Short mmCIF file of C-alpha atoms in Angstrom, two decimals:
data_model
loop_
_atom_site.label_atom_id
_atom_site.label_comp_id
_atom_site.label_asym_id
_atom_site.label_seq_id
_atom_site.Cartn_x
_atom_site.Cartn_y
_atom_site.Cartn_z
CA MET K 135 116.50 371.73 47.84
CA ARG K 136 118.53 368.73 46.72
CA MET K 137 118.55 367.30 50.25
CA ARG K 138 114.81 367.81 50.48
CA LEU K 139 114.28 365.93 47.20
CA GLN K 140 116.47 363.08 48.48
CA HIS K 141 114.45 363.00 51.69
CA LEU K 142 111.16 362.91 49.74
CA SER K 143 112.56 360.23 47.47
CA ARG K 144 113.52 358.06 50.44
CA ALA K 145 110.10 358.61 52.00
CA ALA K 146 108.41 357.63 48.73
CA LEU K 147 110.51 354.47 48.47
CA LEU K 148 109.72 353.62 52.09
CA ALA K 149 106.01 354.12 51.43
CA LEU K 150 106.21 351.91 48.34
CA GLY K 151 108.05 349.24 50.36
CA LEU K 152 105.41 349.33 53.06
CA ALA K 153 102.65 349.14 50.46
CA ALA K 154 104.36 346.17 48.80
CA SER K 155 104.80 344.36 52.09
CA SER K 156 101.16 345.04 52.97
CA LEU K 157 100.11 343.68 49.58
CA ALA K 158 102.27 340.58 50.12
CA LEU K 159 100.73 340.10 53.55
CA ALA K 160 97.28 340.56 52.08
CA GLN K 161 97.98 337.65 49.73
CA ASN K 162 98.56 335.32 52.67
CA ALA K 163 96.22 333.10 54.64
CA ILE K 164 97.23 331.33 57.83
CA CYS K 165 96.05 327.74 58.24
CA TYR K 166 96.49 325.87 61.50
CA ASN K 167 97.34 322.16 61.14
CA CYS K 168 98.37 322.01 57.47
CA PRO K 169 101.63 320.00 57.61
CA THR K 170 103.26 319.23 54.26
CA GLU K 171 103.90 315.57 55.20
CA TRP K 172 100.32 314.87 56.26
CA ALA K 173 97.65 314.00 53.68
CA ASP K 174 99.86 315.55 50.97
CA TRP K 175 99.07 319.05 52.19
CA GLY K 176 102.34 320.00 50.47
CA SER K 177 100.79 319.55 47.01
CA GLN K 178 97.56 321.23 48.08
CA LEU K 179 99.37 324.33 49.38
CA LYS K 180 101.33 324.65 46.10
CA ALA K 181 98.10 324.34 44.09
CA ILE K 182 96.37 326.99 46.22
CA LYS K 183 99.25 329.38 45.50
CA ALA K 184 99.24 328.59 41.76
CA LYS K 185 95.47 328.94 41.38
CA THR K 186 94.59 331.77 43.76
CA GLY K 187 97.91 333.58 44.32
CA ILE K 188 97.43 333.08 48.08
CA THR K 189 100.40 331.81 50.06
CA VAL K 190 99.49 329.44 52.89
CA PRO K 191 102.55 328.63 55.02
CA PRO K 192 102.75 325.00 56.23
CA ASP K 193 101.89 324.48 59.89
CA ASN K 194 102.83 321.42 61.94
CA LYS K 195 100.32 321.61 64.77
CA ASN K 196 98.01 318.66 65.38
CA SER K 197 94.27 319.06 65.97
CA GLY K 198 94.51 319.42 69.74
CA GLN K 199 97.31 321.98 69.55
CA SER K 200 95.40 323.94 66.91
CA LEU K 201 92.25 324.08 69.03
CA ALA K 202 94.22 325.19 72.10
CA GLN K 203 95.89 327.95 70.06
CA LEU K 204 92.58 329.13 68.58
CA VAL K 205 91.06 329.36 72.06
CA ALA K 206 94.12 331.19 73.42
CA GLU K 207 93.95 333.70 70.54
CA LYS K 208 90.16 334.08 70.55
CA ALA K 209 90.26 337.83 71.30
CA SER K 210 92.82 338.50 68.57
CA PRO K 211 92.97 335.61 66.07
CA VAL K 212 96.08 334.85 64.02
CA ALA K 213 94.74 332.01 61.84
CA ASP K 214 92.27 332.40 59.00
CA VAL K 215 91.31 328.75 58.49
CA THR K 216 91.94 325.49 60.33
CA TYR K 217 91.97 321.79 59.46
CA LEU K 218 90.80 319.47 62.23
CA GLY K 219 89.63 316.00 63.03
CA VAL K 220 85.85 316.17 63.28
CA THR K 221 85.63 315.90 67.09
CA PHE K 222 87.98 318.85 67.53
CA ALA K 223 85.91 320.85 65.04
CA ILE K 224 82.77 320.21 67.10
CA GLN K 225 84.67 321.42 70.18
CA ALA K 226 85.92 324.48 68.27
CA GLN K 227 82.32 325.30 67.38
CA LYS K 228 81.32 325.08 71.06
CA GLU K 229 84.24 327.36 71.99
CA GLY K 230 83.08 329.96 69.46
CA VAL K 231 86.43 330.10 67.64
CA VAL K 232 85.12 329.19 64.18
CA SER K 233 82.74 331.05 61.92
CA ALA K 234 79.99 330.04 59.50
CA TYR K 235 80.91 329.80 55.82
CA LYS K 236 79.28 327.70 53.12
CA PRO K 237 81.90 327.17 50.39
CA ALA K 238 81.19 327.02 46.67
CA ALA K 239 80.66 323.22 46.64
CA TRP K 240 78.48 323.23 49.76
CA ASN K 241 75.57 321.37 48.17
CA ASP K 242 77.86 318.47 47.15
CA ILE K 243 78.77 317.70 50.78
CA PRO K 244 76.39 315.05 52.18
CA ASP K 245 74.30 315.94 55.23
CA GLY K 246 75.93 314.59 58.37
CA LEU K 247 79.36 315.52 57.03
CA LYS K 248 78.88 319.25 57.62
CA ASP K 249 77.52 321.59 60.24
CA PRO K 250 74.17 322.89 58.93
CA GLN K 251 75.31 326.51 59.44
CA GLY K 252 78.70 325.93 57.82
CA GLN K 253 80.87 326.17 60.94
CA TRP K 254 82.74 323.06 59.76
CA PHE K 255 82.54 320.78 56.75
CA THR K 256 84.28 317.60 55.64
CA ILE K 257 86.90 317.84 52.90
CA HIS K 258 88.00 314.19 52.96
CA SER K 259 88.01 311.08 55.15
CA GLY K 260 90.41 308.34 56.12
CA THR K 261 90.26 304.81 57.52
CA LEU K 262 92.46 303.94 60.49
CA GLY K 263 94.66 300.86 60.46
CA PHE K 264 98.29 299.76 60.55
CA MET K 265 100.85 301.44 58.30
CA VAL K 266 103.57 298.76 58.21
CA ASN K 267 107.13 299.12 56.94
CA VAL K 268 107.60 295.46 56.01
CA ASP K 269 111.40 295.74 55.74
CA ALA K 270 111.62 297.17 59.27
CA LEU K 271 109.90 294.04 60.64
CA LYS K 272 113.03 292.07 59.69
CA GLY K 273 111.16 288.90 58.79
CA LYS K 274 108.45 289.08 61.47
CA PRO K 275 104.91 288.57 60.11
CA VAL K 276 102.82 291.62 59.23
CA PRO K 277 100.34 292.01 62.14
CA GLN K 278 96.70 291.50 61.17
CA SER K 279 94.81 292.34 64.37
CA TRP K 280 94.78 294.57 67.43
CA ALA K 281 95.57 291.44 69.46
CA ASP K 282 98.71 290.82 67.37
CA LEU K 283 100.23 294.13 68.49
CA LEU K 284 100.34 292.88 72.09
CA LYS K 285 102.65 289.99 71.14
CA PRO K 286 106.23 290.37 72.42
CA ASP K 287 107.53 289.87 68.84
CA TYR K 288 106.64 293.52 68.15
CA LYS K 289 108.48 295.07 71.12
CA GLY K 290 109.96 298.43 70.14
CA LEU K 291 108.37 298.34 66.67
CA ILE K 292 105.00 300.03 67.30
CA GLY K 293 104.12 303.71 67.22
CA TYR K 294 100.93 305.72 67.69
CA LEU K 295 100.29 309.43 68.01
CA ASP K 296 99.46 310.73 71.47
CA PRO K 297 95.76 309.85 72.02
CA ALA K 298 95.38 312.74 74.47
CA SER K 299 96.47 315.35 71.90
CA ALA K 300 96.43 314.22 68.26
CA PHE K 301 93.12 313.40 66.59
CA VAL K 302 94.50 310.30 64.86
CA GLY K 303 95.67 309.10 68.29
CA TYR K 304 92.18 309.50 69.71
CA VAL K 305 90.67 307.76 66.68
CA GLY K 306 93.01 304.83 67.35
CA ALA K 307 91.82 304.70 70.97
CA VAL K 308 88.14 304.71 69.94
CA ALA K 309 88.78 302.06 67.26
CA ILE K 310 90.57 299.80 69.76
CA ASN K 311 87.86 300.37 72.34
CA GLN K 312 85.02 299.51 69.94
CA ALA K 313 86.89 296.47 68.58
CA ARG K 314 87.45 295.10 72.08
CA GLY K 315 83.88 295.48 73.30
CA GLY K 316 83.87 299.02 74.69
CA THR K 317 81.49 301.88 73.98
CA LEU K 318 81.69 305.67 74.00
CA ASP K 319 80.39 305.45 77.57
CA ASN K 320 82.99 302.86 78.59
CA PHE K 321 86.64 303.29 77.61
CA GLY K 322 87.83 300.53 79.95
CA PRO K 323 88.87 298.17 77.11
CA ALA K 324 91.01 300.88 75.44
CA ILE K 325 92.69 301.89 78.70
CA ASP K 326 93.47 298.23 79.46
CA TYR K 327 94.83 297.77 75.94
CA PHE K 328 97.19 300.77 76.15
CA LYS K 329 98.39 299.59 79.56
CA ALA K 330 99.16 296.15 78.09
CA LEU K 331 100.82 297.73 75.04
CA GLN K 332 103.33 299.55 77.29
CA LYS K 333 105.16 296.22 77.66
CA ASN K 334 106.09 296.53 73.98
CA GLU K 335 107.67 299.95 74.59
CA PRO K 336 105.71 301.90 71.94
CA ILE K 337 106.93 305.18 70.43
CA VAL K 338 104.31 307.90 71.10
CA PRO K 339 104.97 311.15 69.18
CA LYS K 340 102.60 314.14 69.16
CA GLN K 341 102.91 315.02 65.44
CA THR K 342 102.69 313.14 62.16
CA SER K 343 105.40 310.46 61.91
CA TYR K 344 105.28 309.54 58.24
CA ALA K 345 109.02 310.03 57.72
CA ARG K 346 109.82 307.89 60.77
CA VAL K 347 107.95 304.97 59.22
CA LEU K 348 109.71 305.39 55.87
CA SER K 349 113.09 305.41 57.64
CA GLY K 350 112.17 302.25 59.56
CA GLU K 351 112.44 303.91 62.98
CA ILE K 352 108.78 303.01 63.49
CA ALA K 353 107.84 299.70 61.83
CA ILE K 354 104.12 299.70 62.64
CA LEU K 355 102.24 302.99 62.99
CA LEU K 356 98.55 303.35 63.83
CA ASP K 357 97.66 305.65 60.96
CA TYR K 358 95.32 306.20 58.03
CA ASP K 359 95.09 304.38 54.74
CA PHE K 360 96.02 307.48 52.75
CA ASN K 361 99.45 307.78 54.35
CA ALA K 362 100.19 304.08 53.78
CA TYR K 363 99.12 304.21 50.12
CA ARG K 364 101.15 307.37 49.60
CA ALA K 365 104.23 305.61 51.02
CA LYS K 366 103.65 302.56 48.83
CA TYR K 367 102.74 304.19 45.52
CA LYS K 368 104.37 307.63 45.63
CA ASP K 369 107.48 306.98 47.71
CA GLN K 370 107.87 303.38 46.47
CA ALA K 371 108.39 302.07 50.02
CA ASN K 372 107.73 298.45 51.00
CA VAL K 373 104.69 299.49 53.04
CA GLN K 374 101.44 297.63 53.60
CA PHE K 375 98.15 298.92 54.98
CA VAL K 376 96.25 296.57 57.27
CA ILE K 377 92.63 296.91 58.40
CA PRO K 378 92.56 294.98 61.70
CA THR K 379 90.43 291.84 61.70
CA GLU K 380 88.45 293.02 64.75
CA GLY K 381 87.39 296.22 62.97
CA THR K 382 88.25 299.91 62.86
CA LEU K 383 86.87 303.42 62.19
CA VAL K 384 86.43 305.67 59.20
CA VAL K 385 86.54 309.36 60.13
CA PRO K 386 86.07 312.71 58.42
CA TYR K 387 88.60 315.53 58.45
CA VAL K 388 87.07 318.97 58.22
CA MET K 389 87.93 322.62 57.72
CA SER K 390 86.53 325.84 59.15
CA LEU K 391 86.84 329.57 58.73
CA VAL K 392 88.26 331.05 61.94
CA ALA K 393 86.01 333.52 63.77
CA LYS K 394 87.24 337.11 63.24
CA ALA K 395 89.93 335.84 60.85
CA PRO K 396 92.40 338.63 59.96
CA HIS K 397 92.36 337.65 56.25
CA ALA K 398 88.86 336.21 56.06
CA ASP K 399 88.42 336.79 52.31
CA ASN K 400 91.62 334.87 51.56
CA GLY K 401 90.53 332.16 53.98
CA ARG K 402 87.24 331.77 52.08
CA LYS K 403 89.13 331.41 48.80
CA VAL K 404 91.29 328.66 50.34
CA LEU K 405 88.18 326.81 51.55
CA ASP K 406 86.57 327.14 48.12
CA PHE K 407 89.69 325.70 46.50
CA VAL K 408 90.04 322.59 48.68
CA LEU K 409 86.46 321.65 47.75
CA SER K 410 86.81 322.55 44.06
CA ASP K 411 87.17 319.89 41.35
CA GLU K 412 90.93 320.50 41.31
CA GLY K 413 91.35 320.50 45.09
CA GLN K 414 89.26 317.36 45.57
CA ALA K 415 91.17 315.55 42.80
CA LEU K 416 94.41 316.37 44.62
CA TRP K 417 93.07 314.76 47.80
CA ALA K 418 91.97 311.71 45.81
CA ASN K 419 95.38 311.42 44.14
CA ALA K 420 96.87 311.43 47.66
CA TYR K 421 94.62 308.41 48.47
CA LEU K 422 92.16 310.28 50.66
CA ARG K 423 88.48 309.71 50.08
CA PRO K 424 87.31 313.13 48.85
CA VAL K 425 83.98 314.27 50.25
CA ARG K 426 82.86 314.79 46.64
CA ALA K 427 83.04 311.13 45.64
CA GLY K 428 83.20 311.79 41.89
CA ALA K 429 86.71 313.25 42.31
CA MET K 430 88.26 309.80 42.78
CA SER K 431 89.35 308.10 39.56
CA LYS K 432 88.96 304.35 38.98
CA GLU K 433 92.74 304.09 38.73
CA VAL K 434 93.21 305.49 42.25
CA GLN K 435 90.31 303.45 43.64
CA ALA K 436 91.97 300.26 42.34
CA ARG K 437 94.99 300.89 44.58
CA PHE K 438 92.90 300.69 47.76
CA LEU K 439 92.31 297.42 49.62
CA PRO K 440 89.18 295.59 48.39
CA ALA K 441 85.73 296.73 49.54
CA SER K 442 85.43 293.48 51.53
CA GLU K 443 88.31 294.70 53.75
CA TYR K 444 86.80 298.16 54.12
CA ALA K 445 83.53 296.59 55.29
CA ARG K 446 85.22 296.28 58.71
CA ALA K 447 85.62 300.07 58.91
CA LYS K 448 82.62 301.67 60.60
CA THR K 449 81.32 305.17 61.23
CA ILE K 450 80.38 306.29 64.74
CA ASP K 451 78.43 309.03 66.50
CA TYR K 452 81.05 311.76 65.99
CA ALA K 453 79.22 314.32 68.15
CA LYS K 454 79.19 311.86 71.06
CA MET K 455 82.83 310.99 70.29
CA ALA K 456 83.61 314.70 70.68
CA THR K 457 81.66 314.99 73.94
CA VAL K 458 83.56 312.16 75.65
CA GLN K 459 87.01 313.04 74.28
CA LYS K 460 88.15 315.22 77.18
CA GLY K 461 87.17 312.57 79.73
CA PHE K 462 89.04 309.89 77.80
CA SER K 463 92.15 312.10 77.46
CA GLU K 464 92.25 312.77 81.21
CA ARG K 465 91.84 309.09 81.99
CA TYR K 466 94.50 308.07 79.46
CA LEU K 467 97.03 310.54 80.91
CA LYS K 468 96.30 309.33 84.44
CA GLU K 469 96.16 305.58 83.84
CA ALA K 470 97.79 304.52 80.59
CA GLN K 471 100.50 306.95 79.52
#
């Protein structure tokens, strides 16, 4: 009898343990491409946990890697939500790996910055330029133009994320191409530029390289304004953000609910939070332009470069940019890597 009671007791404890672990799992949501060092996702993930009780583990994929994983797992998805550069989101929609969801602040997102059915929607945007660690230049002038980066003075000092894989890398390629007379139907100027830039022995990582700029390993990184301002104002680094004189791009970053997400309800709560007043204010405080413009305080706005500088940052046909991305990536890998 005693042994039987012990056996039942162990079984009950095991059942309770399984129930607890299931409950813990149920309070999770998996996000692809939510790295703590990028766009201050670290603060956002902590706030999601504090507000909703949902744990979202950090994930260091880039947009291209996330899309490839979503496609590979289409029959049995692992992720619940994903964060992507807009062109990858349009591709994800075509691949059928994202699902329609209109979050709580849906009506505050301007048309053109969301899929009408809710398969993707902008949460914030960034402007591409040069994130420059001034100390790492060791007295060389801060470059002001795309042309400047081709000068031999900057040999070994330049970095950009892989344009064939990372969204920010592709944005850089499109920005260079537009600035040097190309179009979305003609990437010749960008390919020629990357070929010429090889003489300066650039560093070309696949993932976010914020820490490598702060350490001085990379002195000049093609990156967004929000990372440069974060380095300058939060990490107190001697970093400048430069909008190239020939022009650049402003681009939206978006989120989606994954099709057949295993924890879809938790995923929806995460998407609601990042567009809430609190979530949007967190993006603004990390120097991203929140899609709900009222979330940015005047104090934060004052830390950005003047509007006259931002006038050189243009939008583009993002759907067309998505359509031609694969062709550009193949050409880049063949001709300019």
